[in-house]
Amino acid sequence: MTKRTFAVIGLAVMGENLALNVESRGFPIAVYNRSREKTDKFMSTRAVGKDIKPAYSLEELVQILERPRKLLVMVQAGKPVDAVIQQLKPLLEEGDMIIDGGNSLYEDTERRTQELEATGLGFVGMGVSGGEEGALKGPSLMPGGTETAYRELEPILVKIAAQVDDGPCVTFVGRGGAGHYVKMVHNGIEYGDMQLIAEAYDIMRNGLGLSNEELHEVFKEWNTTDELNSFLIEITADIFKYKDPETGNHLVDYILDSAGQKGTGRWTVMTSLELGVPIPTMYAAVNARVMSSYKDERVAASKELTGPTGKFEGDAKAFVNKVRDALYCSKMCSYAQGMALIAKASQEYNYGVSLPECARIWKGGCIIRAGFLDKIKKAFVDNPTLPNLLLAPEFKQSILDRQDAWRDVLILANQLGIAVPAFSSSLDYFDSYRRASLPQNLTQAQRDYFGAHTYERIDKPRGEFTHTEWAAQ
């Protein structure tokens, strides 16, 4: 029997779709699932007629793979991944490699890379974005870890990744946990994008009074623009035209307003605090999902707490253009925050991440794919030491040209009592970043007063700290 080139462990939907993707590119593969029934079902349905060999034990799976063995693990992040690795280790030989394609915490990936490299094995922590369809037809892949292992995998990964005008949406992201770190931040940006779109919807629906049909047309038109053309805008337009088969009305109006999260957004916030990088748009997006989960409390509170009763008076169509501009400016702040966080982590953890390559591999396959990623890539190519995306000439001018509209949208939202935490946090980020002086001089005085934490003076050299006995006067 011909040895298999590649193996997939775990046959949930993402595992199945990646297996089919690899096989469709001409690579004979093997599959294994802990449940024999799941393997048999896959083989009797989606795998029929494919060059796919099932295995019913990890020992059998390892034996039918060519050297060096390449095994993609698609199981739940956390302890299940560790369990599979521990079962595989005694079965593998030097040079073989394990790929974790789940949403693992980057710190776990760091640990696993070090442990497996010490035994002569390779480990690749690979972020996979694009959902079920992307996994099948071409995802954005963010592999990091053992570079020699990646080079062995590269002929396969470049074939199964999404393809765009400047190449496949995959690159060696960097050492250690770099791949899963970049995927985590990708998801943080995704949280921000989705919350910003939700706030634009809220303003237009409940502030301007647009119907679902009108919202469909707005988002459909926005998706044709250079600024907002993206996967998330595209699917949002589709959502507003979808009719519920049960009622015949728009389905979006029947969906409970309580959003879930799987952890990557929260992890992004936590690591940003550890590294001291401000990402307020993502904070706001995570908090908005948490607040949405308080559905029963919010319903009760709505009967007790009142807000403004005014209505929008003016040209709704003209104001929609202001919402578009506010959305674009806020999205730029969110991407600027994400890129700044990746840059700091790469420096802190010695990852060696390329920001232009991050932007490039997000151009296709992934959830945050968008037309302006080409411009983001170019900004970091033109200036590799660019400290913040907002300072890139094109983005700087775009926001300066639109900031009046951005501010008008927040004023209206506040007047109408519509919560816009991500819009507000984005504008606060812009306003804080552009100011040479912030009020934290008072904060430092307070800290020194009650805790003798010391402070620096503006009329003395930086790094020279002073303490004052404030109560002495």
Coordinates of C-alpha atoms in Angstrom, one line a residue:
M1 CA 0.0 0.0 0.0
T2 CA 1.2 3.5 -0.8
K3 CA 2.2 5.4 2.3
R4 CA 0.1 8.4 3.2
T5 CA 1.6 11.9 2.9
F6 CA -0.4 13.6 5.6
A7 CA -2.7 12.7 8.5
V8 CA -5.6 14.4 10.2
I9 CA -6.6 13.6 13.8
G10 CA -10.1 14.7 14.7
L11 CA -13.0 14.6 12.4
A12 CA -15.3 17.4 13.5
V13 CA -16.3 19.7 10.7
M14 CA -13.1 21.6 10.5
G15 CA -11.0 18.4 10.6
E16 CA -13.1 16.8 7.9
N17 CA -12.9 19.9 5.6
L18 CA -9.2 20.3 6.0
A19 CA -8.7 16.6 5.2
L20 CA -10.8 17.0 2.1
N21 CA -8.9 20.1 1.1
V22 CA -5.5 18.4 1.4
E23 CA -6.7 15.3 -0.5
S24 CA -8.2 17.5 -3.3
R25 CA -4.7 19.1 -3.9
G26 CA -3.3 15.7 -4.8
F27 CA -1.9 14.5 -1.4
P28 CA -2.9 11.0 -0.2
I29 CA -4.0 11.3 3.4
A30 CA -5.0 9.2 6.4
V31 CA -7.6 10.1 9.0
Y32 CA -8.3 9.1 12.6
N33 CA -10.9 9.9 15.1
R34 CA -11.2 8.7 18.7
S35 CA -14.7 7.5 17.9
R36 CA -14.7 4.7 15.3
E37 CA -18.3 5.6 14.4
K38 CA -17.3 9.1 13.4
T39 CA -14.5 7.7 11.2
D40 CA -16.8 5.2 9.5
K41 CA -19.5 7.9 8.9
F42 CA -16.9 10.2 7.2
M43 CA -15.6 7.3 5.1
S44 CA -19.1 6.3 4.0
T45 CA -20.2 9.8 3.1
R46 CA -17.9 12.7 2.3
A47 CA -14.8 10.6 1.8
V48 CA -16.3 8.2 -0.8
G49 CA -14.1 8.1 -3.9
K50 CA -11.3 10.1 -2.3
D51 CA -7.7 9.0 -1.7
I52 CA -8.3 8.8 2.0
K53 CA -7.3 5.9 4.2
P54 CA -8.9 5.5 7.6
A55 CA -7.0 4.3 10.7
Y56 CA -8.6 3.0 13.9
S57 CA -5.7 3.5 16.3
L58 CA -2.9 6.0 16.5
E59 CA -0.4 3.1 16.1
E60 CA -2.0 2.2 12.8
L61 CA -2.1 5.8 11.7
V62 CA 1.6 6.3 12.4
Q63 CA 2.5 3.1 10.5
I64 CA 0.8 4.1 7.3
L65 CA 2.5 7.6 7.0
E66 CA 5.6 8.3 5.0
R67 CA 8.6 9.8 6.8
P68 CA 8.9 12.4 8.0
R69 CA 5.4 12.0 9.4
K70 CA 3.1 15.0 9.3
L71 CA 0.1 14.8 11.6
L72 CA -2.5 17.6 11.9
V73 CA -4.3 17.6 15.2
M74 CA -7.8 19.1 15.1
V75 CA -9.2 18.5 18.6
Q76 CA -10.5 20.8 21.2
A77 CA -7.9 23.3 22.5
G78 CA -6.3 22.7 25.9
K79 CA -6.0 19.3 27.6
P80 CA -7.3 17.3 24.7
V81 CA -4.4 18.5 22.5
D82 CA -1.9 17.6 25.3
A83 CA -3.5 14.2 25.6
V84 CA -3.1 13.5 21.8
I85 CA 0.5 14.7 21.9
Q86 CA 1.4 12.4 24.8
Q87 CA -0.1 9.4 23.0
L88 CA 1.8 10.2 19.8
K89 CA 5.2 11.0 21.2
P90 CA 6.3 7.4 21.8
L91 CA 5.1 6.4 18.4
L92 CA 7.0 9.0 16.4
E93 CA 10.7 9.2 15.3
E94 CA 13.1 12.1 15.0
G95 CA 12.1 14.6 12.4
D96 CA 8.4 13.7 12.5
M97 CA 6.1 16.6 13.2
I98 CA 2.8 17.4 14.9
I99 CA 0.6 20.4 13.8
D100 CA -2.0 21.8 16.1
G101 CA -4.6 23.5 14.0
G102 CA -7.0 24.5 16.7
N103 CA -7.4 27.8 18.6
S104 CA -4.8 27.0 21.2
L105 CA -3.5 29.6 23.7
Y106 CA -0.1 30.8 22.4
E107 CA 1.6 30.0 25.8
D108 CA 0.5 26.4 25.4
T109 CA 2.1 26.4 22.0
E110 CA 5.3 27.8 23.3
R111 CA 5.5 25.0 25.9
R112 CA 4.7 22.3 23.4
T113 CA 7.2 23.5 20.9
Q114 CA 10.0 23.5 23.4
E115 CA 9.0 20.1 24.8
L116 CA 8.8 18.4 21.4
E117 CA 11.9 20.0 19.9
A118 CA 13.9 18.7 22.9
T119 CA 12.9 15.2 21.8
G120 CA 13.8 15.7 18.1
L121 CA 10.3 16.2 17.0
G122 CA 8.9 19.2 15.2
F123 CA 5.8 21.1 16.4
V124 CA 3.8 23.7 14.4
G125 CA 1.1 25.7 16.1
M126 CA -1.0 26.9 13.2
G127 CA -3.9 29.3 13.3
V128 CA -6.6 28.5 10.8
S129 CA -9.1 31.1 9.8
G130 CA -12.0 31.0 7.4
G131 CA -14.6 28.8 9.1
E132 CA -15.9 25.7 7.6
E133 CA -16.0 26.9 4.0
G134 CA -12.4 28.3 4.3
A135 CA -11.1 25.0 5.7
L136 CA -12.6 23.2 2.7
K137 CA -11.8 25.7 -0.1
G138 CA -8.8 27.6 1.1
P139 CA -8.2 29.2 4.6
S140 CA -5.7 31.7 5.8
L141 CA -3.0 29.8 7.6
M142 CA -0.8 31.2 10.3
P143 CA 1.8 28.5 11.2
G144 CA 4.6 29.1 13.7
G145 CA 6.9 27.0 15.8
T146 CA 9.6 24.7 14.4
E147 CA 10.8 26.3 11.2
T148 CA 12.3 23.1 9.8
A149 CA 9.0 21.4 10.3
Y150 CA 7.2 24.2 8.5
R151 CA 9.6 23.9 5.5
E152 CA 8.6 20.2 5.2
L153 CA 4.9 21.2 5.4
E154 CA 5.2 24.1 3.0
P155 CA 4.5 22.3 -0.3
I156 CA 1.2 21.1 1.2
L157 CA 0.2 24.3 3.0
V158 CA 0.8 26.6 0.0
K159 CA -1.6 24.4 -2.0
I160 CA -4.4 24.2 0.6
A161 CA -4.3 27.9 1.6
A162 CA -6.5 30.6 0.0
Q163 CA -4.9 32.1 -3.1
V164 CA -4.7 35.8 -3.7
D165 CA -3.0 38.1 -6.3
D166 CA 0.4 38.0 -4.4
G167 CA 0.5 34.4 -3.4
P168 CA -1.0 31.8 -1.1
C169 CA -2.3 33.0 2.3
V170 CA 0.3 31.3 4.3
T171 CA 3.7 32.1 5.6
F172 CA 6.0 31.0 8.4
V173 CA 4.8 33.5 11.0
G174 CA 7.6 33.0 13.5
R175 CA 9.1 31.0 16.3
G176 CA 7.5 29.4 19.3
G177 CA 3.9 30.4 19.8
A178 CA 3.9 33.1 17.0
G179 CA 1.3 31.4 14.8
H180 CA -1.3 31.1 17.5
Y181 CA -0.5 34.5 18.8
V182 CA -1.1 36.1 15.4
K183 CA -4.3 34.1 15.1
M184 CA -5.4 35.2 18.5
V185 CA -4.9 38.9 17.5
H186 CA -6.7 38.2 14.2
N187 CA -9.6 37.1 16.3
G188 CA -9.4 40.2 18.5
I189 CA -9.6 42.4 15.4
E190 CA -12.5 40.2 14.2
Y191 CA -14.3 41.0 17.5
G192 CA -13.7 44.7 17.0
D193 CA -14.9 44.6 13.4
M194 CA -18.1 42.7 14.3
Q195 CA -18.9 45.1 17.2
L196 CA -18.3 48.2 15.0
I197 CA -20.6 46.8 12.3
A198 CA -23.3 46.0 15.0
E199 CA -23.0 49.6 16.3
A200 CA -23.4 51.0 12.8
Y201 CA -26.5 48.8 12.4
D202 CA -27.9 50.0 15.7
I203 CA -27.5 53.7 14.8
M204 CA -29.0 53.2 11.3
R205 CA -31.9 51.0 12.4
N206 CA -32.9 52.5 15.8
G207 CA -31.5 56.0 15.3
L208 CA -32.2 56.7 11.6
G209 CA -35.1 54.4 11.2
L210 CA -33.8 52.4 8.2
S211 CA -35.6 49.1 7.3
N212 CA -33.9 45.8 6.8
E213 CA -34.3 46.2 3.1
E214 CA -32.6 49.6 3.3
L215 CA -29.9 48.2 5.5
H216 CA -29.3 45.5 2.9
E217 CA -28.8 48.1 0.2
V218 CA -26.5 50.2 2.4
F219 CA -24.2 47.3 3.3
K220 CA -24.3 46.0 -0.3
E221 CA -23.1 49.5 -1.5
W222 CA -20.5 49.8 1.2
N223 CA -19.0 46.5 0.1
T224 CA -18.3 48.0 -3.3
T225 CA -16.1 50.8 -1.8
D226 CA -12.3 50.7 -1.3
E227 CA -12.7 51.5 2.4
L228 CA -15.2 48.9 3.5
N229 CA -15.1 46.1 1.0
S230 CA -14.7 43.0 3.2
F231 CA -16.1 39.6 4.0
L232 CA -17.9 40.8 7.1
I233 CA -19.6 43.6 5.3
E234 CA -20.6 41.2 2.5
I235 CA -22.2 38.7 4.8
T236 CA -23.9 41.5 6.7
A237 CA -25.6 42.6 3.5
D238 CA -26.8 39.0 3.0
I239 CA -28.1 38.7 6.5
F240 CA -30.5 41.7 6.1
K241 CA -32.2 40.2 3.1
Y242 CA -32.7 36.7 4.6
K243 CA -36.3 35.8 5.3
D244 CA -37.2 33.4 8.1
P245 CA -38.9 30.2 6.6
E246 CA -41.1 29.9 9.7
T247 CA -42.5 33.4 9.7
G248 CA -41.7 34.9 6.4
N249 CA -40.2 37.9 8.1
H250 CA -36.5 38.9 8.3
L251 CA -34.7 36.4 10.4
V252 CA -32.3 38.9 12.0
D253 CA -35.2 40.3 14.0
Y254 CA -35.8 36.9 15.7
I255 CA -32.3 36.3 16.9
L256 CA -31.7 36.7 20.6
D257 CA -29.3 39.6 21.3
S258 CA -26.9 37.6 23.5
A259 CA -23.6 36.9 21.9
G260 CA -21.1 34.2 22.8
Q261 CA -17.3 34.1 22.8
K262 CA -14.8 31.2 22.7
G263 CA -11.9 32.8 24.5
T264 CA -9.6 34.3 21.9
G265 CA -11.0 37.8 22.4
R266 CA -10.5 37.6 26.1
W267 CA -7.0 36.3 25.6
T268 CA -6.2 39.2 23.4
V269 CA -7.3 41.7 26.0
M270 CA -5.3 39.8 28.7
T271 CA -2.0 39.8 26.7
S272 CA -2.4 43.4 25.8
L273 CA -2.5 44.3 29.5
E274 CA 0.6 42.2 30.2
L275 CA 2.5 43.8 27.3
G276 CA 1.2 47.3 28.0
V277 CA -0.3 47.9 24.5
P278 CA -3.6 49.8 24.4
I279 CA -6.3 48.0 22.3
P280 CA -9.5 49.8 23.5
T281 CA -11.6 48.9 20.5
M282 CA -11.1 45.2 21.3
Y283 CA -11.7 45.7 25.0
A284 CA -15.0 47.4 24.1
A285 CA -16.0 44.5 21.8
V286 CA -15.3 41.9 24.4
N287 CA -17.2 43.9 27.0
A288 CA -20.1 44.4 24.7
R289 CA -20.5 40.6 24.3
V290 CA -20.3 40.2 28.1
M291 CA -23.0 42.9 28.6
S292 CA -25.2 41.2 26.0
S293 CA -25.2 38.0 28.0
Y294 CA -27.1 39.9 30.8
K295 CA -30.3 39.7 28.8
D296 CA -32.7 39.1 31.7
E297 CA -31.2 41.9 33.8
R298 CA -31.2 44.3 30.8
V299 CA -34.9 43.6 30.1
A300 CA -35.7 44.3 33.8
A301 CA -33.5 47.4 33.8
S302 CA -35.2 48.7 30.7
K303 CA -38.4 49.1 32.7
E304 CA -36.7 51.1 35.4
L305 CA -34.1 53.2 33.7
T306 CA -35.0 55.7 31.1
G307 CA -32.9 57.6 28.5
P308 CA -33.3 60.3 25.9
T309 CA -36.7 60.4 24.0
G310 CA -35.6 62.5 21.1
K311 CA -35.6 61.4 17.5
F312 CA -33.3 62.0 14.6
E313 CA -34.4 64.9 12.5
G314 CA -32.5 65.4 9.2
D315 CA -31.4 63.8 6.0
A316 CA -31.0 60.1 6.9
K317 CA -29.4 59.2 3.6
A318 CA -26.7 61.9 4.1
F319 CA -26.1 60.7 7.7
V320 CA -25.6 57.2 6.5
N321 CA -22.5 58.4 4.7
K322 CA -21.3 59.8 8.1
V323 CA -21.8 56.4 9.6
R324 CA -19.8 54.8 6.8
D325 CA -17.0 57.3 7.5
A326 CA -17.1 56.6 11.3
L327 CA -17.0 52.9 10.7
Y328 CA -14.0 53.2 8.4
C329 CA -12.1 55.4 10.9
S330 CA -12.9 53.1 13.8
K331 CA -11.9 50.0 11.8
M332 CA -8.5 51.6 11.1
C333 CA -8.0 52.2 14.8
S334 CA -8.8 48.6 15.5
Y335 CA -6.3 47.3 12.9
A336 CA -3.7 49.8 14.2
Q337 CA -4.2 48.4 17.7
G338 CA -3.9 44.8 16.5
M339 CA -0.7 45.5 14.5
A340 CA 0.9 47.3 17.4
L341 CA 0.1 44.4 19.7
I342 CA 1.7 41.9 17.3
A343 CA 4.7 44.1 16.9
K344 CA 5.2 44.4 20.6
A345 CA 4.7 40.6 21.2
S346 CA 7.1 39.8 18.4
Q347 CA 9.8 42.0 20.0
E348 CA 9.0 40.7 23.6
Y349 CA 8.9 37.0 22.7
N350 CA 11.5 37.0 19.9
Y351 CA 9.0 35.8 17.3
G352 CA 10.3 37.5 14.2
V353 CA 6.9 38.3 12.8
S354 CA 6.6 40.3 9.6
L355 CA 3.7 42.7 9.7
P356 CA 3.5 43.1 5.9
E357 CA 3.2 39.3 5.7
C358 CA 0.4 39.3 8.4
A359 CA -1.6 41.7 6.3
R360 CA -0.9 39.7 3.1
I361 CA -2.0 36.3 4.4
W362 CA -5.2 37.9 5.8
K363 CA -6.2 39.1 2.3
G364 CA -8.0 35.8 1.5
G365 CA -9.7 32.9 3.3
C366 CA -10.0 34.5 6.7
I367 CA -12.9 36.3 8.5
I368 CA -11.2 39.7 8.5
R369 CA -10.2 39.7 4.8
A370 CA -10.7 43.1 3.4
G371 CA -9.8 45.3 0.5
F372 CA -7.7 47.7 2.5
L373 CA -5.3 45.0 3.7
D374 CA -3.2 45.7 0.6
K375 CA -2.8 49.2 1.8
I376 CA -1.8 48.0 5.3
K377 CA 0.8 45.7 3.8
K378 CA 2.2 48.6 1.7
A379 CA 2.3 50.9 4.7
F380 CA 4.6 48.5 6.6
V381 CA 6.7 47.7 3.5
D382 CA 7.2 51.4 2.8
N383 CA 8.2 52.1 6.4
P384 CA 9.3 48.9 8.3
T385 CA 9.8 51.0 11.5
L386 CA 6.3 52.5 11.4
P387 CA 5.2 52.7 15.0
N388 CA 1.5 52.9 14.4
L389 CA -0.7 52.4 11.3
L390 CA -2.4 55.7 12.0
L391 CA 0.8 57.5 11.0
A392 CA 1.0 55.9 7.5
P393 CA 0.3 58.8 5.1
E394 CA -2.8 57.3 3.4
F395 CA -4.5 56.2 6.6
K396 CA -3.5 59.4 8.4
Q397 CA -5.1 61.6 5.7
S398 CA -8.2 59.3 5.4
I399 CA -9.0 59.7 9.1
L400 CA -8.2 63.5 9.2
D401 CA -10.6 63.9 6.3
R402 CA -13.4 61.9 8.0
Q403 CA -13.0 62.8 11.7
D404 CA -15.8 65.5 11.7
A405 CA -18.3 62.9 10.4
W406 CA -16.9 60.4 13.0
R407 CA -17.6 62.8 15.8
D408 CA -21.0 63.7 14.5
V409 CA -22.0 60.0 14.6
L410 CA -21.0 59.7 18.3
I411 CA -22.8 63.0 19.1
L412 CA -26.0 61.6 17.6
A413 CA -25.6 58.2 19.3
N414 CA -25.2 60.0 22.7
Q415 CA -28.2 62.2 22.1
L416 CA -30.4 59.2 21.3
G417 CA -29.0 57.0 24.1
I418 CA -27.6 54.4 21.7
A419 CA -24.5 52.6 23.2
V420 CA -21.5 52.7 20.8
P421 CA -18.6 51.4 23.0
A422 CA -16.4 50.4 20.1
F423 CA -17.0 53.6 18.1
S424 CA -16.3 55.6 21.3
S425 CA -13.2 53.6 22.2
S426 CA -11.8 54.0 18.7
L427 CA -12.2 57.7 18.8
D428 CA -10.8 57.9 22.3
Y429 CA -7.8 56.0 21.0
F430 CA -7.3 58.4 18.2
D431 CA -7.7 61.5 20.4
S432 CA -5.3 60.1 23.0
Y433 CA -2.7 59.0 20.5
R434 CA -2.7 62.4 18.7
R435 CA -2.3 64.5 21.9
A436 CA 1.2 65.5 23.1
S437 CA -0.1 65.9 26.7
L438 CA -2.6 63.8 28.6
P439 CA -3.9 64.3 32.2
Q440 CA -1.9 61.5 33.7
N441 CA 0.4 64.2 35.2
L442 CA -2.3 64.5 37.8
T443 CA -2.5 60.7 38.1
Q444 CA 1.3 60.6 38.8
A445 CA 0.9 63.3 41.4
Q446 CA -1.8 61.3 43.1
R447 CA 0.2 58.1 43.1
D448 CA 3.2 59.9 44.6
Y449 CA 1.0 61.6 47.2
F450 CA -0.6 58.4 48.6
G451 CA 2.1 55.8 47.7
A452 CA 5.4 57.6 47.2
H453 CA 5.6 56.1 43.7
T454 CA 7.7 59.1 42.4
Y455 CA 7.3 60.9 39.1
E456 CA 9.4 62.5 36.3
R457 CA 9.4 66.3 35.7
I458 CA 9.0 67.8 32.2
D459 CA 11.9 70.2 33.0
K460 CA 14.3 67.5 34.0
P461 CA 16.0 64.7 32.0
R462 CA 13.8 61.6 31.4
G463 CA 14.6 58.8 33.8
E464 CA 15.2 61.1 36.7
F465 CA 12.5 60.4 39.4
T466 CA 11.4 62.7 42.2
H467 CA 9.3 62.3 45.3
T468 CA 7.4 65.1 47.1
E469 CA 6.1 65.3 50.6
W470 CA 2.7 66.7 49.4
A471 CA 1.2 67.1 52.9
A472 CA 4.1 69.1 54.2
Q473 CA 2.8 72.4 52.7

